[in-house]
Coordinates of C-alpha atoms and ligand atoms in Angstrom, one line a residue:
M92 CA -25.0 -8.7 16.8
A93 CA -22.7 -8.5 13.8
H94 CA -19.4 -7.0 14.5
V95 CA -19.0 -3.6 12.8
W96 CA -15.4 -2.8 12.0
Q97 CA -14.1 0.0 14.2
G98 CA -10.9 1.0 12.3
V99 CA -7.4 -0.4 13.0
I100 CA -6.8 1.6 16.3
N101 CA -9.9 0.4 18.0
E102 CA -9.6 -3.1 16.6
Y103 CA -5.9 -3.5 17.8
K104 CA -5.6 -1.0 20.6
D105 CA -3.8 -3.4 22.8
R106 CA -1.0 -3.5 20.3
L107 CA -0.8 0.2 19.5
P108 CA 0.5 3.3 21.4
V109 CA -2.9 4.7 22.6
T110 CA -4.5 5.0 26.0
K111 CA -8.1 5.1 27.2
Q112 CA -8.0 8.9 27.0
T113 CA -6.7 9.0 23.4
E114 CA -9.2 10.6 21.0
V115 CA -9.1 8.2 18.1
I116 CA -9.2 9.8 14.6
T117 CA -10.6 7.1 12.3
M118 CA -12.5 6.6 9.1
G119 CA -12.9 2.9 9.6
E120 CA -9.7 2.0 7.7
G121 CA -8.4 -1.6 7.6
G122 CA -10.5 -4.7 7.6
T123 CA -9.8 -4.9 3.9
P124 CA -10.6 -8.0 1.9
L125 CA -8.3 -10.9 1.4
I126 CA -9.3 -12.1 -2.1
Q127 CA -8.4 -15.5 -3.5
A128 CA -6.4 -15.1 -6.7
R129 CA -7.6 -18.0 -8.8
A130 CA -5.4 -17.5 -11.8
L131 CA -2.3 -16.8 -9.8
S132 CA -3.0 -19.9 -7.7
E133 CA -3.4 -22.0 -10.8
L134 CA -0.2 -20.6 -12.3
T135 CA 2.0 -21.2 -9.2
G136 CA 0.4 -24.3 -7.7
S137 CA 0.2 -22.4 -4.4
T138 CA -2.7 -20.7 -2.8
V139 CA -2.3 -17.0 -3.6
W140 CA -4.3 -14.3 -1.8
L141 CA -4.6 -10.6 -2.6
K142 CA -4.8 -8.2 0.3
F143 CA -6.7 -5.5 -1.4
E144 CA -5.7 -2.2 0.2
G145 CA -7.5 -0.1 -2.4
M146 CA -10.6 -0.7 -0.2
N147 CA -9.4 1.7 2.5
P148 CA -11.3 5.0 2.9
T149 CA -9.0 7.0 0.7
G150 CA -8.1 4.1 -1.6
S151 CA -4.7 3.0 -0.3
F152 CA -3.0 1.4 2.7
K153 CA -1.7 4.8 3.7
D154 CA -4.9 5.2 5.8
R155 CA -3.7 2.6 8.3
G156 CA -0.7 4.6 9.2
M157 CA -2.5 7.9 8.9
T158 CA -5.2 7.2 11.5
M159 CA -2.4 6.5 13.9
A160 CA -0.2 9.5 12.9
I161 CA -3.1 12.0 13.0
T162 CA -4.4 10.6 16.2
K163 CA -1.0 11.2 17.8
A164 CA -0.7 14.6 16.2
K165 CA -4.1 15.6 17.6
E166 CA -3.1 14.2 21.0
S167 CA 0.0 16.3 21.1
G168 CA -2.0 19.4 20.3
A169 CA -0.8 19.9 16.7
K170 CA -2.8 22.3 14.6
A171 CA -1.2 21.3 11.2
V172 CA 0.5 18.4 9.6
V173 CA 2.9 18.2 6.7
C174 CA 4.0 15.3 4.4
A175 CA 5.9 14.7 1.3
S176 CA 4.0 12.5 -1.1
T177 CA 3.9 10.7 -4.4
G178 CA 0.2 11.1 -4.1
N179 CA -1.5 8.6 -1.7
T180 CA 0.1 9.9 1.5
S181 CA -1.2 13.4 0.6
A182 CA -4.7 12.1 -0.2
S183 CA -4.7 10.3 3.1
A184 CA -3.2 13.1 5.2
A185 CA -5.6 15.6 3.7
A186 CA -8.7 13.5 4.5
Y187 CA -7.6 12.5 8.1
A188 CA -6.5 16.0 8.9
K189 CA -9.9 17.3 7.9
Q190 CA -11.5 14.6 10.1
A191 CA -9.4 15.8 13.0
G192 CA -10.1 19.5 12.3
M193 CA -6.5 20.2 11.4
R194 CA -4.7 21.9 8.5
S195 CA -2.6 19.8 6.1
A196 CA 0.3 20.8 3.9
V197 CA 1.4 18.4 1.2
L198 CA 4.6 18.6 -0.8
V199 CA 4.4 16.8 -4.1
P200 CA 7.0 16.3 -6.8
E201 CA 6.6 18.3 -9.9
G202 CA 4.4 16.8 -12.6
K203 CA 4.3 13.2 -11.4
I204 CA 1.1 12.9 -9.4
S205 CA -1.8 11.0 -10.8
M206 CA -5.1 13.0 -11.4
G207 CA -7.0 10.8 -8.9
K208 CA -4.6 11.4 -6.0
M209 CA -4.3 15.1 -6.7
S210 CA -8.0 15.5 -6.9
Q211 CA -8.3 14.0 -3.4
A212 CA -5.9 16.5 -1.9
V213 CA -7.7 19.3 -3.6
A214 CA -11.1 18.1 -2.5
H215 CA -10.0 17.9 1.1
G216 CA -8.6 21.4 1.1
A217 CA -4.9 20.6 1.6
D218 CA -2.3 23.3 1.0
I219 CA -0.6 21.7 -2.0
I220 CA 2.9 22.8 -2.7
Q221 CA 4.6 21.5 -5.8
I222 CA 8.3 21.2 -5.3
D223 CA 10.7 21.6 -8.1
G224 CA 12.3 18.2 -7.5
N225 CA 11.4 14.5 -6.9
F226 CA 9.9 12.7 -3.9
D227 CA 13.2 12.4 -2.1
N228 CA 13.6 16.2 -2.3
C229 CA 10.1 16.7 -1.0
L230 CA 10.7 14.5 2.0
E231 CA 13.9 16.3 2.8
V232 CA 12.0 19.7 2.9
A233 CA 9.1 18.2 4.8
R234 CA 11.4 16.8 7.5
K235 CA 13.2 20.2 7.9
L236 CA 10.0 22.1 8.0
S237 CA 8.7 19.9 10.8
E238 CA 12.0 20.4 12.7
S239 CA 11.8 24.2 12.6
Y240 CA 8.1 25.1 12.3
P241 CA 5.0 24.1 14.2
V242 CA 3.9 21.3 11.9
F243 CA 3.7 17.6 12.6
L244 CA 5.4 15.3 10.1
V245 CA 3.2 12.4 9.0
N246 CA 5.5 10.6 6.5
S247 CA 6.4 7.0 7.3
V248 CA 9.6 8.2 9.0
N249 CA 7.0 9.0 11.7
P250 CA 7.1 5.8 13.8
Y251 CA 3.3 6.0 14.4
R252 CA 2.7 5.4 10.7
I253 CA 4.6 2.1 10.9
E254 CA 2.6 1.2 14.0
G255 CA -0.7 1.7 12.2
Q256 CA 0.5 -0.1 9.1
K257 CA 1.6 -3.2 10.9
T258 CA -2.1 -4.0 11.5
A259 CA -2.3 -5.3 7.9
A260 CA -0.2 -8.3 9.0
F261 CA -2.4 -8.9 12.0
E262 CA -5.5 -9.0 9.7
V263 CA -3.8 -11.5 7.3
V264 CA -3.1 -13.9 10.3
D265 CA -6.5 -13.3 11.8
T266 CA -8.1 -14.2 8.4
L267 CA -5.9 -17.2 7.5
G268 CA -5.5 -18.6 11.0
D269 CA -1.7 -18.4 10.7
A270 CA 1.0 -16.4 8.9
P271 CA 1.5 -17.3 5.2
D272 CA 4.7 -18.9 3.9
I273 CA 5.5 -15.9 1.7
H274 CA 4.3 -12.3 1.8
V275 CA 4.9 -10.3 -1.4
L276 CA 4.5 -6.5 -1.7
P277 CA 5.7 -3.4 -3.6
V278 CA 8.5 -1.4 -2.1
G279 CA 9.0 2.3 -2.5
N280 CA 10.0 4.3 0.6
A281 CA 10.0 0.9 2.4
G282 CA 7.7 1.8 5.3
N283 CA 5.2 -0.9 4.4
I284 CA 7.6 -3.8 4.2
T285 CA 9.0 -2.6 7.6
A286 CA 5.5 -2.4 9.1
Y287 CA 4.4 -5.9 7.8
W288 CA 7.5 -7.5 9.2
K289 CA 7.0 -5.8 12.5
G290 CA 3.4 -7.0 12.6
Y291 CA 4.2 -10.5 11.7
R292 CA 7.0 -10.7 14.3
E293 CA 4.8 -9.3 17.1
Y294 CA 2.0 -11.7 16.3
A295 CA 4.4 -14.7 16.5
Q296 CA 5.7 -13.8 20.0
E297 CA 4.4 -13.1 23.4
T298 CA 4.1 -9.3 23.5
P299 CA 3.4 -6.9 26.3
A300 CA 0.1 -5.2 25.6
T301 CA -0.3 -1.4 25.9
S302 CA -2.5 -2.0 28.9
G303 CA 0.2 -3.9 30.7
E304 CA -0.8 -7.6 30.5
T305 CA 1.0 -10.1 28.3
L306 CA -0.6 -11.1 25.0
S307 CA 0.2 -14.6 23.8
A308 CA 1.4 -15.5 20.4
V309 CA -1.3 -15.6 17.7
S310 CA 0.7 -17.2 14.9
T311 CA 3.1 -20.1 14.9
R312 CA 5.5 -18.7 12.3
T313 CA 6.5 -15.6 10.2
P314 CA 6.5 -15.4 6.4
A315 CA 9.5 -14.8 4.1
M316 CA 9.1 -11.2 2.9
W317 CA 9.4 -10.7 -0.8
G318 CA 9.6 -7.0 -1.8
F319 CA 9.7 -5.6 -5.4
Q320 CA 10.9 -2.3 -6.5
A321 CA 10.6 -0.8 -10.0
E322 CA 13.7 -1.3 -12.1
G323 CA 14.3 2.4 -12.6
A324 CA 13.9 3.1 -8.9
A325 CA 15.5 0.1 -7.2
P326 CA 18.1 1.5 -4.7
L327 CA 17.6 -1.5 -2.3
V328 CA 18.5 -3.9 -5.1
L329 CA 21.4 -1.9 -6.4
G330 CA 22.7 -1.2 -2.9
H331 CA 22.9 2.6 -3.4
P332 CA 20.5 5.5 -3.8
V333 CA 19.2 6.4 -7.2
T334 CA 19.4 10.2 -7.9
E335 CA 16.9 10.2 -10.8
P336 CA 14.4 7.5 -10.2
E337 CA 12.2 6.7 -13.2
T338 CA 9.1 4.4 -13.5
I339 CA 5.5 4.7 -14.6
A340 CA 4.6 3.3 -11.1
T341 CA 4.7 6.8 -9.5
A342 CA 3.8 5.4 -6.0
I343 CA 7.2 3.6 -5.9
R344 CA 9.2 6.2 -7.8
I345 CA 11.6 6.7 -4.9
G346 CA 15.4 6.8 -5.1
N347 CA 16.5 6.9 -1.4
P348 CA 14.0 5.0 0.8
A349 CA 13.6 6.5 4.3
S350 CA 13.2 3.0 5.8
W351 CA 16.2 1.5 4.1
D352 CA 17.8 -0.4 7.0
T353 CA 14.6 -1.8 8.3
A354 CA 13.6 -3.0 4.8
I355 CA 17.0 -4.8 4.5
A356 CA 16.4 -6.3 8.0
A357 CA 13.0 -7.5 7.0
R358 CA 14.4 -9.2 4.0
D359 CA 17.3 -10.9 5.9
E360 CA 15.6 -11.8 9.1
S361 CA 12.6 -13.3 7.2
G362 CA 14.8 -15.2 4.7
G363 CA 13.2 -13.2 2.0
L364 CA 14.3 -11.1 -1.0
I365 CA 14.1 -7.7 -2.6
D366 CA 14.2 -7.7 -6.3
S367 CA 13.1 -5.4 -9.1
V368 CA 10.6 -5.6 -12.0
S369 CA 10.4 -3.6 -15.2
D370 CA 7.7 -1.2 -16.1
V371 CA 6.5 -3.6 -18.8
E372 CA 6.3 -6.4 -16.2
I373 CA 4.4 -4.0 -13.9
L374 CA 1.9 -3.2 -16.6
E375 CA 1.5 -6.9 -17.5
A376 CA 0.7 -7.7 -13.8
H377 CA -1.7 -4.7 -13.7
R378 CA -3.5 -6.2 -16.7
W379 CA -3.4 -9.7 -15.2
L380 CA -5.0 -8.5 -12.0
S381 CA -7.9 -6.6 -13.8
S382 CA -8.5 -9.0 -16.6
R383 CA -8.1 -12.4 -14.8
E384 CA -8.6 -11.8 -11.1
G385 CA -11.2 -9.0 -11.3
V386 CA -9.1 -6.7 -9.1
F387 CA -8.4 -3.2 -10.1
V388 CA -5.3 -1.5 -8.8
E389 CA -3.0 1.4 -9.7
P390 CA 0.2 0.4 -11.5
G391 CA 2.6 0.7 -8.5
S392 CA 0.3 -1.7 -6.6
A393 CA 0.9 -4.3 -9.2
S394 CA 4.6 -4.6 -8.7
G395 CA 4.3 -7.4 -6.1
V396 CA 2.2 -9.4 -8.5
A397 CA 4.8 -8.6 -11.3
G398 CA 7.5 -10.0 -9.0
L399 CA 5.5 -13.1 -8.3
L400 CA 5.0 -13.7 -12.0
K401 CA 8.7 -13.1 -12.6
K402 CA 9.7 -15.6 -10.0
A403 CA 7.1 -18.1 -11.2
R404 CA 8.6 -17.9 -14.7
A405 CA 12.1 -18.5 -13.2
G406 CA 10.7 -21.6 -11.3
E407 CA 11.4 -19.9 -8.0
V408 CA 7.9 -20.0 -6.5
P409 CA 7.3 -23.0 -4.3
T410 CA 4.1 -25.1 -4.8
D411 CA 1.6 -25.9 -2.1
A412 CA 2.5 -22.8 -0.2
T413 CA 0.3 -20.0 1.1
I414 CA 1.2 -16.7 -0.5
V415 CA -0.3 -13.3 0.3
V416 CA 0.4 -10.4 -2.1
T417 CA -0.5 -6.9 -1.0
V418 CA -2.0 -4.8 -3.7
T419 CA -1.5 -1.3 -2.2
G420 CA -3.9 1.1 -3.9
H421 CA -7.1 1.4 -6.0
G422 CA -7.2 1.4 -9.8
L423 CA -9.3 4.5 -9.9
K424 CA -6.4 6.5 -8.6
D425 CA -4.8 6.3 -12.0
P426 CA -7.3 4.8 -14.5
Q427 CA -5.6 5.7 -17.8
W428 CA -3.4 2.6 -17.6
A429 CA -6.5 0.3 -17.7
I430 CA -7.6 1.9 -20.9
K431 CA -4.1 1.7 -22.4
G432 CA -3.6 -1.9 -21.2
A433 CA -6.9 -3.0 -22.7
E434 CA -6.2 -1.2 -26.0
A435 CA -2.8 -2.8 -26.3
E436 CA -4.6 -6.1 -26.6
D437 CA -7.5 -4.9 -28.6
P438 CA -7.4 -1.4 -30.1
T439 CA -11.2 -1.2 -30.0
A440 CA -11.5 -2.4 -26.4
A441 CA -12.2 1.0 -25.0
E442 CA -14.8 1.8 -27.6
P443 CA -18.3 0.6 -26.8
K444 CA -20.2 -1.0 -29.7
R445 CA -23.0 1.2 -30.8
V446 CA -26.3 -0.5 -31.7
A447 CA -29.9 0.5 -32.2
F448 CA -32.4 0.7 -29.4
D449 CA -33.6 -2.9 -30.0
V450 CA -33.2 -6.2 -28.1
V451 CA -32.3 -8.2 -31.2
S452 CA -29.5 -5.8 -32.2
V453 CA -28.1 -5.9 -28.7
A454 CA -28.3 -9.7 -28.5
S455 CA -26.6 -9.9 -31.9
A456 CA -23.8 -7.4 -30.8
L457 CA -23.2 -9.6 -27.8
G458 CA -23.1 -12.8 -29.9
L459 CA -26.1 -14.3 -28.1
E460 CA -28.3 -16.8 -29.9
Ligands
PLP653 C1 3.1 4.3 -0.7 C2 2.8 3.3 -1.7 C3 3.6 2.3 -2.0 C4 5.0 2.1 -1.4 O1 5.0 1.8 -0.1 P1 6.3 2.1 0.8 O2 5.8 2.0 2.2 O3 6.7 3.5 0.5 O4 7.3 1.2 0.4 C5 3.2 1.3 -2.9 N1 2.0 1.4 -3.6 C6 1.1 2.4 -3.3 C7 -0.2 2.4 -4.0 C8 1.5 3.4 -2.4 O5 0.6 4.4 -2.1

């Protein structure tokens, strides 16, 4: 019988902190497509793959960590969870909390959440609190709230989030047969680069399974981790926190990443790099993905591709390598940029041609002969 994907906890339970008794809260997250990026491969002379995380149940990779965090919250008897969010964490927390029969409170920065993400938190009945401040301020309040009140913190400072998210690296290796040479991804709060690096390392070594036996190595190597921040929110590149982070890529508009040290460790231990890309470069990559690869992402998700394009222009991308780029969230989260991007190339792009109810007119409008 065909294998039906069971969600990341059931698929990788030997490598995650669960027991037979654990009630798994899942919506079938993970198992996302690894898509061949033909135009990027042609440009670089390497084989480039896109790990399309927009295909998760709430439209971003956050679901991988959330299934784990909510499962553990439920196991510990929590009745409510809290998170700070630039949007996708709140969408995911709200959905998974509902699935678990729990209440969720989400703290969002004033005025910077995309409509798609906000509508998800609203739809799932989260208690949405808008904080007069940025993401970093929200996270500080969420942390303190969870220390003093009966609410379970589900931000990526929660180690279970990282555990769940590391499964994306497992999937890449399981699909390709080994680790890629380079893994490229956007970096905001830096939980994801931390998680991928943890996953790649675990898969390249003998590891004790949760059940007690020893799991042999699955891959023969680990990739170089290439992370890209937005220029106006690039604390890891600058080497100090940014108090007023600014970028159109709201998902990575973060000035003081919670997983700072582990992101730097991922960079250094893997022989990788963390660099920044401008908003213009991010929008160019966003447009590249939709118009050349057929993959629709939100702007923040395109920063890895923006970084790859930037490095390719500088002649710093090796040829004949295998490169995986994570595109972190779905384009429908924040669709206005697609319209703007298309209109920038052709002002009439978003205006459908209007023709009579007639085959010949439609054929003529399409330029068919
Ligand atoms: C959360 C998020 C990021 C940033 O991931 P970090 O783990 O915070 O570095 C990037 N893109 C999207 C779409 C996100 O939701």
